Coordinates of C-alpha atoms (C1' of nucleotides) in Angstrom, one line a residue:
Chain M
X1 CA -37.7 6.8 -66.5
X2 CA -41.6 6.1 -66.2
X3 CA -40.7 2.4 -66.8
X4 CA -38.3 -0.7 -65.0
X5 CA -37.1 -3.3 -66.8
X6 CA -40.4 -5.0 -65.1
X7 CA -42.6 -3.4 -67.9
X8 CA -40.0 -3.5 -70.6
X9 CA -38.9 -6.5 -70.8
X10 CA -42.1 -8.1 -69.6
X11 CA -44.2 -6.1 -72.9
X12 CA -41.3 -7.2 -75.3
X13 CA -41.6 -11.0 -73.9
X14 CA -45.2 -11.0 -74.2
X15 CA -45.1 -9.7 -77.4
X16 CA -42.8 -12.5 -78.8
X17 CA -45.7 -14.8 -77.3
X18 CA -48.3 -12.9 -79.4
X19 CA -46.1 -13.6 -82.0
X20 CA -46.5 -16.9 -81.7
X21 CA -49.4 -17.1 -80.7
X22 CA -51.3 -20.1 -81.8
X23 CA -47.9 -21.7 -82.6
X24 CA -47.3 -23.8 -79.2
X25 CA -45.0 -22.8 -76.7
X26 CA -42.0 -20.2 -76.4
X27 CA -39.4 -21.1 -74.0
X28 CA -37.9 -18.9 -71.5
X29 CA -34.5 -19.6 -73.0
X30 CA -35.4 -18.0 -76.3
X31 CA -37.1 -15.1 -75.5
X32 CA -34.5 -14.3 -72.9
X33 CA -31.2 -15.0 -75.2
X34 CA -33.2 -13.0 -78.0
X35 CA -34.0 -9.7 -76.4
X36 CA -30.8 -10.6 -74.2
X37 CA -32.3 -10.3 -71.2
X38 CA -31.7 -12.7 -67.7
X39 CA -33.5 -15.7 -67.8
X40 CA -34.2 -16.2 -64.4
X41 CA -35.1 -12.2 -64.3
X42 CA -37.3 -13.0 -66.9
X43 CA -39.3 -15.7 -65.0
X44 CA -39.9 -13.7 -62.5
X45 CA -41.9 -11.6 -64.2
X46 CA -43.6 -14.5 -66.2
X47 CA -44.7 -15.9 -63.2
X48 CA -46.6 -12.5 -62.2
X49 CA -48.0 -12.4 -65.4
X50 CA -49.0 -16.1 -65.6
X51 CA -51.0 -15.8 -61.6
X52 CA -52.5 -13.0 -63.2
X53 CA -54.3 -15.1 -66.4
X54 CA -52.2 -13.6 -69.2
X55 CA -50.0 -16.6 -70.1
X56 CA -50.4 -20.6 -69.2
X57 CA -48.0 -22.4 -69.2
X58 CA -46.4 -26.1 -70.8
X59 CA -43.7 -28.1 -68.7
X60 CA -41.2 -30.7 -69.4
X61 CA -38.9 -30.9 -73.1
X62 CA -40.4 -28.6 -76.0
X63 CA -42.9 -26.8 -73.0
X64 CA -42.6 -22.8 -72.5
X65 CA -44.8 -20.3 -72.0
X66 CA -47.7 -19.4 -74.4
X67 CA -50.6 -16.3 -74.3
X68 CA -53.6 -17.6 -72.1
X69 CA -56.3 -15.0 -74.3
X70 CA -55.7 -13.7 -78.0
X71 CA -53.7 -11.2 -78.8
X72 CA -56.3 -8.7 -79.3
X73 CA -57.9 -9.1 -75.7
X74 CA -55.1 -8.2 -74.1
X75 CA -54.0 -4.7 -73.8
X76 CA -50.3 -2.8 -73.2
X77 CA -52.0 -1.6 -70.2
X78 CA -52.5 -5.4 -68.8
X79 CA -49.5 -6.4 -69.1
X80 CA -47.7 -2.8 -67.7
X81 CA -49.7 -2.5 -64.7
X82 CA -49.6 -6.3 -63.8
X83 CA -45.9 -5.6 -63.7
X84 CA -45.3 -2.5 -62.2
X85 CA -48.8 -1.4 -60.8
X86 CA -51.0 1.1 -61.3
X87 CA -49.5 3.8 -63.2
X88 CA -49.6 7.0 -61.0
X89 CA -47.9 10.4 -60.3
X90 CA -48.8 11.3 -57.1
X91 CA -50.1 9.8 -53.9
X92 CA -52.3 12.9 -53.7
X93 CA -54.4 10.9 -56.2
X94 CA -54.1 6.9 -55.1
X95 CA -54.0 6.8 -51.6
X96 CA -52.8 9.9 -49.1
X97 CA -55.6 12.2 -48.6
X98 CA -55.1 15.7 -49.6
X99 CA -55.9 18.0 -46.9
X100 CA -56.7 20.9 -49.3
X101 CA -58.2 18.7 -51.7
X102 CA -61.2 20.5 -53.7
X103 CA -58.1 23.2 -53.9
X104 CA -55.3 21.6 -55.0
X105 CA -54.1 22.6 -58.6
X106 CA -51.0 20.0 -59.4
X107 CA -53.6 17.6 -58.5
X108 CA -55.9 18.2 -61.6
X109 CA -52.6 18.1 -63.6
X110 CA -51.5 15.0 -62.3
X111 CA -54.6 13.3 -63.2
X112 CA -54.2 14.6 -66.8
X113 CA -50.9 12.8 -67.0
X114 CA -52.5 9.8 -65.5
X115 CA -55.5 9.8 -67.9
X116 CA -53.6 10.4 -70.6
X117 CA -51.1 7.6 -70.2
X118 CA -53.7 4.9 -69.4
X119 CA -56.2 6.2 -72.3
X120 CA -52.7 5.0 -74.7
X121 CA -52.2 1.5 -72.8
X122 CA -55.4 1.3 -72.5
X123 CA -56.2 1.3 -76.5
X124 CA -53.9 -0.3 -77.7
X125 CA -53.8 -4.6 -77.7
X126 CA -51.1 -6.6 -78.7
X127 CA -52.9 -7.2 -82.1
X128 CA -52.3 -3.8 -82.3
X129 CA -48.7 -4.1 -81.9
X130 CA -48.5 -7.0 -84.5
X131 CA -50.0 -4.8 -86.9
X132 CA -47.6 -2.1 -86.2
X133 CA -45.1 -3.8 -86.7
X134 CA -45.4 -5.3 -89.7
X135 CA -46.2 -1.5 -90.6
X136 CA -43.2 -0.7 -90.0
X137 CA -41.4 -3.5 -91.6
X138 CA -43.4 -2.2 -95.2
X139 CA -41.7 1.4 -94.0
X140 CA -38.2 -0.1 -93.9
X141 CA -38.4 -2.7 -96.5
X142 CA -37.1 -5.3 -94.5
X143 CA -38.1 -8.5 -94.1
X144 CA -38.0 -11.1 -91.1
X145 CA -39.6 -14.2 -90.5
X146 CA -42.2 -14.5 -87.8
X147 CA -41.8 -17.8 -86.0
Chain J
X1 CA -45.2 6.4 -59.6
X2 CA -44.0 8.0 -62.8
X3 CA -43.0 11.7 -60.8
X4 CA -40.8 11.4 -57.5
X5 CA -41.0 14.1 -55.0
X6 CA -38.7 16.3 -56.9
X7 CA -41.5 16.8 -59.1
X8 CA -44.1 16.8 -57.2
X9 CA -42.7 19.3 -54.3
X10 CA -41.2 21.5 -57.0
X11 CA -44.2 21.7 -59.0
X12 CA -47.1 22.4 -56.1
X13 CA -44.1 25.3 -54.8
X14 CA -43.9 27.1 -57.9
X15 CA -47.4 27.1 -58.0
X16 CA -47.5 28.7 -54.9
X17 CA -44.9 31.3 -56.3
X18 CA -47.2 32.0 -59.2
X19 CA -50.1 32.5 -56.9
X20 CA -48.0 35.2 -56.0
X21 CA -46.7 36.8 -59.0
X22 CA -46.1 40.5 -58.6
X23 CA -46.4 40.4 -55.1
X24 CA -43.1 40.3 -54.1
X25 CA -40.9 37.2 -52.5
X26 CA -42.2 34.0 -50.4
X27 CA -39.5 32.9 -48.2
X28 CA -39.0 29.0 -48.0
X29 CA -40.4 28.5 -44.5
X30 CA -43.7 30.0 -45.6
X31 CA -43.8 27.4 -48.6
X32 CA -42.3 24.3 -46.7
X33 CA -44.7 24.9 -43.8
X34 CA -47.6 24.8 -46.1
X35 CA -46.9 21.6 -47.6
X36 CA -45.3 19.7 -45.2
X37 CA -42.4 19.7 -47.1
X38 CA -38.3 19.5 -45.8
X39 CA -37.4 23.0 -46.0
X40 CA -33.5 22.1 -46.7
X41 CA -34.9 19.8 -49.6
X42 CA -36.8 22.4 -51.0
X43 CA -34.1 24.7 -50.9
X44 CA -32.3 21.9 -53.4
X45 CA -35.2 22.3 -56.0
X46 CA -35.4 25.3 -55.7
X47 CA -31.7 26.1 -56.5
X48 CA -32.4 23.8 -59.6
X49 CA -35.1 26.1 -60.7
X50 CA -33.3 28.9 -60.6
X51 CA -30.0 27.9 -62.4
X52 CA -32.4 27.3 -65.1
X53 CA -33.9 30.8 -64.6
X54 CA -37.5 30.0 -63.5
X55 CA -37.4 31.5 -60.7
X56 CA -35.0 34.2 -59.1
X57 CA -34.4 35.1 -55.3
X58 CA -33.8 38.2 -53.0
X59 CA -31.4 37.7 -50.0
X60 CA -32.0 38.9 -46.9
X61 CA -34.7 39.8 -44.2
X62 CA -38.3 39.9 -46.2
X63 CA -36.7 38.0 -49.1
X64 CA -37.1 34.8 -50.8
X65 CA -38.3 33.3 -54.4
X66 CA -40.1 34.8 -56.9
X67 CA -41.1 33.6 -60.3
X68 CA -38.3 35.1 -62.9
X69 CA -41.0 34.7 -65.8
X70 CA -44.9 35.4 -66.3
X71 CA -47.1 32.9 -65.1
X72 CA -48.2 32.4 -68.6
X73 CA -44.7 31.4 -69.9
X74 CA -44.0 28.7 -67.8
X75 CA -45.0 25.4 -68.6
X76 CA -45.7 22.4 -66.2
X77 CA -43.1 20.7 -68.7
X78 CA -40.4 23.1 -68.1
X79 CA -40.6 22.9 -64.1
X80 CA -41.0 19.2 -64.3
X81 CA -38.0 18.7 -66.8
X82 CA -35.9 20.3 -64.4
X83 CA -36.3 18.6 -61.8
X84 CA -37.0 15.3 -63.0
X85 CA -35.1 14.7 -66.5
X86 CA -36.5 14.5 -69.5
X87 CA -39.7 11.9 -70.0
X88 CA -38.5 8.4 -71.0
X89 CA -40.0 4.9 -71.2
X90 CA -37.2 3.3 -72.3
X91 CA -33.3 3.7 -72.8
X92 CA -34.2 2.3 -76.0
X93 CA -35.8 5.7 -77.0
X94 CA -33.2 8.0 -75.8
X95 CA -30.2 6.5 -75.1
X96 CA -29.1 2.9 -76.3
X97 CA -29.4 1.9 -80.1
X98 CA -32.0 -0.8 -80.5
X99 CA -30.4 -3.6 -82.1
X100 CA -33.7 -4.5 -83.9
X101 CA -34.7 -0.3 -84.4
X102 CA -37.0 -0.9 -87.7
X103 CA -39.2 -3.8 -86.4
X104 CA -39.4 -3.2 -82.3
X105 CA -43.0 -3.1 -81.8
X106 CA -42.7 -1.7 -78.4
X107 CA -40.8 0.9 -79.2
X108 CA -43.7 2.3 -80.9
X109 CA -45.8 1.8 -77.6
X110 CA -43.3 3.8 -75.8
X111 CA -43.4 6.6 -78.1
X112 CA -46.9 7.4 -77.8
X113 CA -46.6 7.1 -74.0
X114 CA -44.6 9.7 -74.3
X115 CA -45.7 11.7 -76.4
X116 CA -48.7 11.9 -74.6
X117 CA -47.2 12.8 -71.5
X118 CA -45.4 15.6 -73.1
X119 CA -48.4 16.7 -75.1
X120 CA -50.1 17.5 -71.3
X121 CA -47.2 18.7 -69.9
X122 CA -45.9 20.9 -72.3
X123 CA -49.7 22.7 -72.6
X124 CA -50.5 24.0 -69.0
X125 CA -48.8 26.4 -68.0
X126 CA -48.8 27.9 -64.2
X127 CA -51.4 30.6 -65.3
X128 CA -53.3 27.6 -66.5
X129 CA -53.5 25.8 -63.3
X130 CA -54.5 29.7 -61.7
X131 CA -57.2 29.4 -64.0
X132 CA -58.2 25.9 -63.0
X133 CA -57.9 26.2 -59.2
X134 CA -60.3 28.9 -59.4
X135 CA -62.8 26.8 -61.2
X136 CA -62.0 24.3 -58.7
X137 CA -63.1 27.1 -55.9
X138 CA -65.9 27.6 -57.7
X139 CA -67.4 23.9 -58.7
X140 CA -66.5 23.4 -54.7
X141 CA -68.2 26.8 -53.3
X142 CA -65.3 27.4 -51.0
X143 CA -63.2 30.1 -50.4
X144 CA -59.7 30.5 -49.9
X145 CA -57.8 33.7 -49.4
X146 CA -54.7 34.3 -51.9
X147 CA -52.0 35.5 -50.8
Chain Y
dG1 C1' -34.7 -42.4 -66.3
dC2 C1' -32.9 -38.3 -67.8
dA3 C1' -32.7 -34.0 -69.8
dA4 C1' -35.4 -30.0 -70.7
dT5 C1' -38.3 -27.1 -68.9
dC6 C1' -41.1 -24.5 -65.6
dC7 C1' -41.7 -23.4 -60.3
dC8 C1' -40.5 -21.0 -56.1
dC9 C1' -38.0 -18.8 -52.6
dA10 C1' -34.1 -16.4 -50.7
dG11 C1' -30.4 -13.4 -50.9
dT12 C1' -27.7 -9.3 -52.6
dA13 C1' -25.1 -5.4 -55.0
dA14 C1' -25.9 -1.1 -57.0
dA15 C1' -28.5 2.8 -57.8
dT16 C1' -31.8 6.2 -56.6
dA17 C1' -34.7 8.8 -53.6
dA18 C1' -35.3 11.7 -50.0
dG19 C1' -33.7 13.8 -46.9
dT20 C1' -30.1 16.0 -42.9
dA21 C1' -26.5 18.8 -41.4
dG22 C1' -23.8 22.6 -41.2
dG23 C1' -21.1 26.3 -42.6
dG24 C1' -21.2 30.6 -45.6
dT25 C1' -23.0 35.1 -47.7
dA26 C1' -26.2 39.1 -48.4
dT27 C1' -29.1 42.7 -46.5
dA28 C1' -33.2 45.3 -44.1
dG29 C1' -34.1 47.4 -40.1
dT30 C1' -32.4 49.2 -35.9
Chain H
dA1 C1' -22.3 48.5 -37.0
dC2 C1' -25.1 44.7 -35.4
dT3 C1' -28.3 41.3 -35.7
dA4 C1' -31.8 38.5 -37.3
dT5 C1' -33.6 36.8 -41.5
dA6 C1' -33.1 34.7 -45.4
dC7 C1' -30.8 32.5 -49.3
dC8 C1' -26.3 29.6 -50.9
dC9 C1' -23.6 25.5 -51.3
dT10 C1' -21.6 21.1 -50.4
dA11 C1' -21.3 16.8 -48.2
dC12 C1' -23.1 13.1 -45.8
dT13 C1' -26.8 9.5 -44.7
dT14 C1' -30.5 6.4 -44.6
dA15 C1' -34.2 3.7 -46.7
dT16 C1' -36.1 1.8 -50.6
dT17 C1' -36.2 0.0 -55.0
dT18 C1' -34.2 -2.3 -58.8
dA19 C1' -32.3 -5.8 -61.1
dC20 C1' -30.7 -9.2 -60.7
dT21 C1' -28.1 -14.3 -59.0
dG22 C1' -28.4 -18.9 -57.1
dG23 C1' -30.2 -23.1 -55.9
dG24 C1' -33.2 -26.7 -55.0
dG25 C1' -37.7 -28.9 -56.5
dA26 C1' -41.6 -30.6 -59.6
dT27 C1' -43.1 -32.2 -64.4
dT28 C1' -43.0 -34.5 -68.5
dG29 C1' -41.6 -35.9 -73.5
dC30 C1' -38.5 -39.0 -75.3

DNA sequence: GCAATCCCCAGTAAATAAGTAGGGTATAGT
DNA sequence: ACTATACCCTACTTATTTACTGGGGATTGC
């Protein structure tokens, strides 16, 4: 699996806060009983995100967490590599020095992988994602409210 | 890191087999000295690779692997799959039931992640990467014997 | 002032990764 | 036939990472 909980449940969280967004604060307690996912787990990861600039935060009764930029300024690949770092295959390509480097084959095809995983994260914001969704709500004929 | 060693061992050692299609075996030492690799944990991938009929062996004195297939018939993808599982973001894509399916946003995220992985993988094949590391040789002005 | 909420740090159980170890089987060359 | 070379197979081990759990502290709206 390319991606831990870390970048799972942290993309989903966020995007409940871009769903919101502009609507005051989420607490921890609903995003975490909604997508059933540990609360305390969950803060964790908030706190990265939050040293990081992506999300501010509101304290004391009816506080929570709310996005610190709009939605369309920040992208999957923000949020994924605040959480679980850079995306990579291969220390060949980040850090160890390959000692047959100008020759080495699998390199080039790691960096295709890499390139083409961060050119999706990359172009895609979490406007993006509102969009798609409701995209795919028209598909299904469903409907759901949004707060 | 999206590929563990499995991967990344395996993949650099079948190259190293395809560099020497039609020439006959290349015993496990050769390979493990190479690349630094453990040659008992080699011997694990390679046994993989073989139950899957990538590659075949001989036994005894002056034996060792061999690709079972043509360069040009085996895919990154194939090798990688082998050894590492199939390419998932999420359990949510290829295992659990998403209790929200129509209207999870990041599902869709995931997908393309994939998809784009698999789109590279599955399009480079081992004579590919032949191709490539002699471009490489090129670009580089270097020279490197073969076998 | 108190309950809801975030803040922060420490510990921990389970899984996975990355090997190690060691015995067994086949075979080419002598 | 012997022997060295090489693959074959299974089990064990060690280190790291993951995915939490727990608990005390700081803020703040009511």
């Amino acid at each position: 699996m390319i991606l831990s909980t870390k970048g799972r449940y942290g993309l989903k969280a966020v995007f409940e806060l871009s769903m919101n967004y502009g609507l005051g604060p989420v607490s921890l307690k609903k995003i975490s009983s909604k997508y059933d996912m540990s609360e305390s787990y969950l803060e964790q990861l908030f706190a990265i995100l939050r040293k990081k600039g992506y999300i501010e935060t509101v304290r004391g009764p009816q506080g929570g967490y709310l996005l610190a930029k709009d939605p369309k300024e920040i992208t999957v690949g923000m949020i994924l590599r605040a959480l679980e770092g850079d995306i990579t295959t291969s220390e060949c390509i980040s850090k160890e020095v390959c000692s047959r480097e100008a020759v080495c084959a699998t390199r080039v095809i790691f960096e295709k992988i890499e390139n083409s995983i961060n050119h999706v994260i990359d172009n895609i914001t979490l406007a993006d994602m509102k969009t798609e969704k409701y995209n795919l709500l028209e598909e299904n004929n469903e409907q759901e409210s949004i707060s």
